[in-house]
Coordinates of C-alpha atoms and ligand atoms in Angstrom, one line a residue:
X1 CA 16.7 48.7 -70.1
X2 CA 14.2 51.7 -69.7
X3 CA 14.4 52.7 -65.5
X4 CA 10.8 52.1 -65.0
X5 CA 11.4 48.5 -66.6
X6 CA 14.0 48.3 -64.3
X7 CA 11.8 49.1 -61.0
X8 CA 8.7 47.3 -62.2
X9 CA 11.5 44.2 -62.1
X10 CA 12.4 44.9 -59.2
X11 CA 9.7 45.0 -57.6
X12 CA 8.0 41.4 -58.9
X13 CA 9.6 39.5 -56.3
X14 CA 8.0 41.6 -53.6
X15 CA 4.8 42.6 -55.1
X16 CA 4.1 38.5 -55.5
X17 CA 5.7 37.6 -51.7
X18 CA 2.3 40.7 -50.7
X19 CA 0.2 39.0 -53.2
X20 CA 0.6 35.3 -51.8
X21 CA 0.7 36.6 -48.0
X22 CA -2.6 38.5 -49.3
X23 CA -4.2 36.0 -51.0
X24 CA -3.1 33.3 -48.1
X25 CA -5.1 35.6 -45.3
X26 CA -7.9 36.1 -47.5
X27 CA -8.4 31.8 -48.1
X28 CA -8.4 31.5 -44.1
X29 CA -11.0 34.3 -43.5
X30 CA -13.4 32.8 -46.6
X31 CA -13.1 29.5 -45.2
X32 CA -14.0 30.6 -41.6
X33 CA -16.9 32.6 -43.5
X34 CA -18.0 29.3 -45.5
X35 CA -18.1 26.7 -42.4
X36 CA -19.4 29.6 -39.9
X37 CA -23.3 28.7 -41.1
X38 CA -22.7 25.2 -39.6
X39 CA -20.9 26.0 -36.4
X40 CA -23.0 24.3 -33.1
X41 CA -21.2 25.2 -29.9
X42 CA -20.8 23.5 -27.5
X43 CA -23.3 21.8 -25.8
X44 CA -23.9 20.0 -22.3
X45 CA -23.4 16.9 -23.8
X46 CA -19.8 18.5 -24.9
X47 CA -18.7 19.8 -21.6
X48 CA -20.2 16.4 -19.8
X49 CA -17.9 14.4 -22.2
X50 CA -14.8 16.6 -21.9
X51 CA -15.0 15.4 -17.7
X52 CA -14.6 12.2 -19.2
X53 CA -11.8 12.6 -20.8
X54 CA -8.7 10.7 -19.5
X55 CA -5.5 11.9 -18.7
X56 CA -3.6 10.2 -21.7
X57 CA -6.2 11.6 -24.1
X58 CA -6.2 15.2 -23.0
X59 CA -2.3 15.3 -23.2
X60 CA -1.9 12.6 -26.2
X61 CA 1.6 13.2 -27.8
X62 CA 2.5 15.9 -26.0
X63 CA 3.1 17.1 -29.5
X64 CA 5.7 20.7 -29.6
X65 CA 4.0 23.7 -31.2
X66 CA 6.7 24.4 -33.0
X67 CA 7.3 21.0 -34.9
X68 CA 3.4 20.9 -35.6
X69 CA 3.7 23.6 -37.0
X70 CA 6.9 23.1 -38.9
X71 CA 9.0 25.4 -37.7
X72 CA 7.0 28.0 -37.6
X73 CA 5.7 30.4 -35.1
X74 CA 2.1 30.0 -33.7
X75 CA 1.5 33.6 -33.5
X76 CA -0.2 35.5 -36.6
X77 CA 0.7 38.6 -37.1
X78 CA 1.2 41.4 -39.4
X79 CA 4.6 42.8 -38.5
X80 CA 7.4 41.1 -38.4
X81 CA 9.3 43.2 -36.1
X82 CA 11.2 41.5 -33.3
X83 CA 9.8 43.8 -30.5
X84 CA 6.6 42.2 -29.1
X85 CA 4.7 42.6 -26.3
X86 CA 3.6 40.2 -23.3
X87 CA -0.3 40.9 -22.1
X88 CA -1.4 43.2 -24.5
X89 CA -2.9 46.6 -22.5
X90 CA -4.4 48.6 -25.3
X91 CA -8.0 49.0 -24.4
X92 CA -8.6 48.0 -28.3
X93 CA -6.8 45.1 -27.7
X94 CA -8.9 43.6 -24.5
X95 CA -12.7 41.6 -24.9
X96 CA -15.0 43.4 -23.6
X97 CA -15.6 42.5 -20.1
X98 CA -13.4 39.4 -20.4
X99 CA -16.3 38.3 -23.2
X100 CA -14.8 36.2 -26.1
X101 CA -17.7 35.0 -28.3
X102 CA -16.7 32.2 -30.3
X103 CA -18.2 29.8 -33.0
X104 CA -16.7 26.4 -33.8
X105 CA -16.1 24.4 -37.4
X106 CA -18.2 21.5 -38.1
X107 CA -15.3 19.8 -38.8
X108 CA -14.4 18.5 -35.1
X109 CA -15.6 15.5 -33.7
X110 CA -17.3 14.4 -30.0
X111 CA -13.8 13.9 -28.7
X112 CA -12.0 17.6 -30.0
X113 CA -15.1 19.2 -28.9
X114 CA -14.5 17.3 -25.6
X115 CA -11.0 18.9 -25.6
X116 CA -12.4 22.5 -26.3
X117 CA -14.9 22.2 -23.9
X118 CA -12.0 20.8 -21.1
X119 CA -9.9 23.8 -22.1
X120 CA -12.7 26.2 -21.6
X121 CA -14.0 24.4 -18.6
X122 CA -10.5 26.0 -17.4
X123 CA -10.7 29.0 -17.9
X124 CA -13.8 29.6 -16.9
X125 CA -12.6 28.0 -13.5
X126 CA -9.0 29.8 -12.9
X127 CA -10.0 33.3 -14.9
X128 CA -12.6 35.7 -15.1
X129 CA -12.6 35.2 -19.0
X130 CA -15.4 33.9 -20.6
X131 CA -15.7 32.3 -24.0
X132 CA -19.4 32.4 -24.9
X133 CA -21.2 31.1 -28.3
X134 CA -21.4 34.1 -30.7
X135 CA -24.7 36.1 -31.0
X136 CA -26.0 37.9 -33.9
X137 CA -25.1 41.0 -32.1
X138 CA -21.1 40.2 -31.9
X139 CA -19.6 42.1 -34.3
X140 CA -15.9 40.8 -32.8
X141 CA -15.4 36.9 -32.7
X142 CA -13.3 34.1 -32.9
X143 CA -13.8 31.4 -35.5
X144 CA -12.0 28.1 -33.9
X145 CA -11.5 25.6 -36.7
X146 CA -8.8 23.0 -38.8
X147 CA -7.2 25.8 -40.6
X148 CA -3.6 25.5 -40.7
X149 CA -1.5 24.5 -37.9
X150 CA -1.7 25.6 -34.8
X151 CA -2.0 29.9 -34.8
X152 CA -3.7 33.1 -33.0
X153 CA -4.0 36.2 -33.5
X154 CA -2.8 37.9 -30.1
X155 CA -5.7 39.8 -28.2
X156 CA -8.9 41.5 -30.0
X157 CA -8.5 41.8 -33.7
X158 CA -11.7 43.4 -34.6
X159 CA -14.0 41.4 -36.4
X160 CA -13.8 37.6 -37.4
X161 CA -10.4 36.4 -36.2
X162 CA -9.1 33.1 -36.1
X163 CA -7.8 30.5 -34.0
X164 CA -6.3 27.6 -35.8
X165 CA -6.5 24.3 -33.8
X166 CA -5.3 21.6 -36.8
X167 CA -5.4 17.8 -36.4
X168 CA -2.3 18.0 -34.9
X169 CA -2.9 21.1 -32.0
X170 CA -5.7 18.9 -30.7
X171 CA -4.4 18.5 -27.1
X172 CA -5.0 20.3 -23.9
X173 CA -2.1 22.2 -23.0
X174 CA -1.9 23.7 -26.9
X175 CA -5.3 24.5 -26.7
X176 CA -4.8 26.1 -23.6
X177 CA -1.8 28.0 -24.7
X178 CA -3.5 29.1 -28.1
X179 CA -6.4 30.7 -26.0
X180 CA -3.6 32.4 -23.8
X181 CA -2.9 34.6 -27.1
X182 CA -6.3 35.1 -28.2
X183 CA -7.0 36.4 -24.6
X184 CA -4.0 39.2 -24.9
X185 CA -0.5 37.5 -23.9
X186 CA 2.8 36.4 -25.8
X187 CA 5.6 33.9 -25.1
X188 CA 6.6 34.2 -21.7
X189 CA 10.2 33.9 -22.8
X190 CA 9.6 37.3 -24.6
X191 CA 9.0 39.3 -21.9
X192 CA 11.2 42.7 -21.8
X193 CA 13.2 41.5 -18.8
X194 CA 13.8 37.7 -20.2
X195 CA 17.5 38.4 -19.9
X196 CA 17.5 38.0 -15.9
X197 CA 16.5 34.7 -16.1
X198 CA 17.1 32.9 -19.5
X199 CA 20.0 33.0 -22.3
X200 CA 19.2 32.8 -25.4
X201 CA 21.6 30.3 -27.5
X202 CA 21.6 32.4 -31.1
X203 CA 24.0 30.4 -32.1
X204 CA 21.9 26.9 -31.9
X205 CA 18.9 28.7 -33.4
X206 CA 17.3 28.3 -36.6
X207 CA 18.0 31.5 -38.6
X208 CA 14.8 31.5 -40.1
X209 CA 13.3 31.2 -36.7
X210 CA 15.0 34.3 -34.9
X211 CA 12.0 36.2 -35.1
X212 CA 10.4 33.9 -32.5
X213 CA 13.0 35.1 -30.0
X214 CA 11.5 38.7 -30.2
X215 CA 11.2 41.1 -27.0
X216 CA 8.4 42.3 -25.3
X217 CA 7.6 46.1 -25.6
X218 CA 6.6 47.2 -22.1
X219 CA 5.3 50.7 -23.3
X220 CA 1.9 48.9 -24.8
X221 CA 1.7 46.0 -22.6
X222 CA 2.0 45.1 -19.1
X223 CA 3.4 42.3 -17.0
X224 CA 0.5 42.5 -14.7
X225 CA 2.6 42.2 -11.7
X226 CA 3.6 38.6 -12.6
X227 CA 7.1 37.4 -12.0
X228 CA 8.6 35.4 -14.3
X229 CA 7.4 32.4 -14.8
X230 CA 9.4 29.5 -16.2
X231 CA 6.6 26.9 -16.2
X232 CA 4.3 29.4 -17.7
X233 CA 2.2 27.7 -20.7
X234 CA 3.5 30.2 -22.4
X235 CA 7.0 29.6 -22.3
X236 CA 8.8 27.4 -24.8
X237 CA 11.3 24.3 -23.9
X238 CA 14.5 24.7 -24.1
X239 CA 15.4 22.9 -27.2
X240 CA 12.5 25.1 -29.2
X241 CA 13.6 26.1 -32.2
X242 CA 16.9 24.2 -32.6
X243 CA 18.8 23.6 -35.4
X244 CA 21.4 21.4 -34.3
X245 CA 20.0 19.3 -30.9
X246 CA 21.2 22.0 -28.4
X247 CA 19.4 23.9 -26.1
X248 CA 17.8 27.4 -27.5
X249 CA 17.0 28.8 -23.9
X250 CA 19.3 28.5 -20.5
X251 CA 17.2 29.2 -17.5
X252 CA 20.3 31.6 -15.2
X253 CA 19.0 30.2 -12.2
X254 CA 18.6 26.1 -11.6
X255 CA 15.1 26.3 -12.1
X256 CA 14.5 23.7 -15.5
X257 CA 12.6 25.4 -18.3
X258 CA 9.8 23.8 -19.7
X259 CA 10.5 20.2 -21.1
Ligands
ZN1 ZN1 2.4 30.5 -28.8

């Protein structure tokens, strides 16, 4: 067989794994692009209903991230390196004056738009970030819609980027966690200095999901002078990512991680 037959084989296998991860990004974006013209945000009548929302419907299921999305990780990215960061610090990275401008998919009903009104009502509350309907002047945005599964980008993208909240993300505390990433933060169990106060259980993890047990890089990102926090909404259970029914992360001290 002629060498360049031999490399052009070679490389099929890889040149159709870039084509399909292409060609999946690409569907996502034109979607976003196609439902964007009929995007309301939210309204009074939205935020009025999402007071009304009762405690067993803003926390439904109390559905895990990880089996929603099945077995995958809920953070979109385009490196799969196993160094990550925790609050991103680039200035590229950060909104604007804490600014996220955001449109919304048709596709949610009064009661999800309740939800996404409750989640923002928080953060608006607790934080000085503020997600604020998109203008025809934001060049940078987030498109929140049914995509697939529950996914962020992590921080400021540039441009559209997109914040997957699927049938089954449609509760409070995913929402709220989701929006943690698009504001700038990763997995709390992550952080650089994880290993003072969890153990990681390799041996009980699904191979295929080792690259959600990644590190934080502390030469882009910063802590912001937060200890660790084991109740953090950004922290995963400890049977996340099992393969076998045993835990995946040991808290070292007696302090429970999140269940
Ligand atoms: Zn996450």
């Amino acid at each position: 067989m002629p060498l360049a037959a031999l490399a052009n084989r070679s490389l099929a296998p890889l040149l159709l794994f870039l084509a399909v991860i292409g060609y999946g990004r690409c569907e996502l974006v034109r979607e976003a692009l196609l439902l964007q013209p009929y995007a309301l945000p939210l309204s009074t009548v939205d935020f009025e209903n999402a007071w009304n929302l009762t405690k067993e419907q803003m926390y439904g299921l109390q559905s895990k991230l990880y089996a929603v999305n099945h077995n995958k990780g809920d953070i979109k990215e385009r490196t799969r390196k196993r160094t990550r960061r925790n609050g991103v610090s680039r200035i590229t990275k950060l909104w604007p004056a804490g600014r996220i401008p955001y449109a919304i998919s048709p596709k949610y009903d009064l009661f999800e738009r309740a939800l996404l009104a409750r989640a923002i009502n928080q953060y608006h509350a607790k934080t000085c970030i503020r997600f604020l309907p998109k203008t025809e002047a934001d060049r940078d945005y987030l498109f929140i819609g049914k995509v697939d599964g529950c996914f962020s980008d992590v921080g400021r993208t540039g441009g559209l980027q997109i914040l997957s909240l699927d049938d089954g993300c449609m509760e409070y505390p995913t929402i709220i966690h989701e929006m943690m990433h698009v504001v700038g933060f990763y997995h709390e169990h992550e952080r650089w200095d994880r290993e003072d106060h969890i153990k990681i259980v390799w041996d009980n993890i699904d191979k295929d999901a080792y690259d959600q047990f990644g590190r934080v890089d502390l030469t882009k990102t910063s802590y912001y002078g937060q200890d660790y926090d084991y109740k953090s909404i950004l922290h995963y259970d400890s049977l996340a990512f099992s393969k076998n029914g045993y835990p995946t992360l040991v808290p070292r001290d007696e302090t429970p991680v999140n269940s």
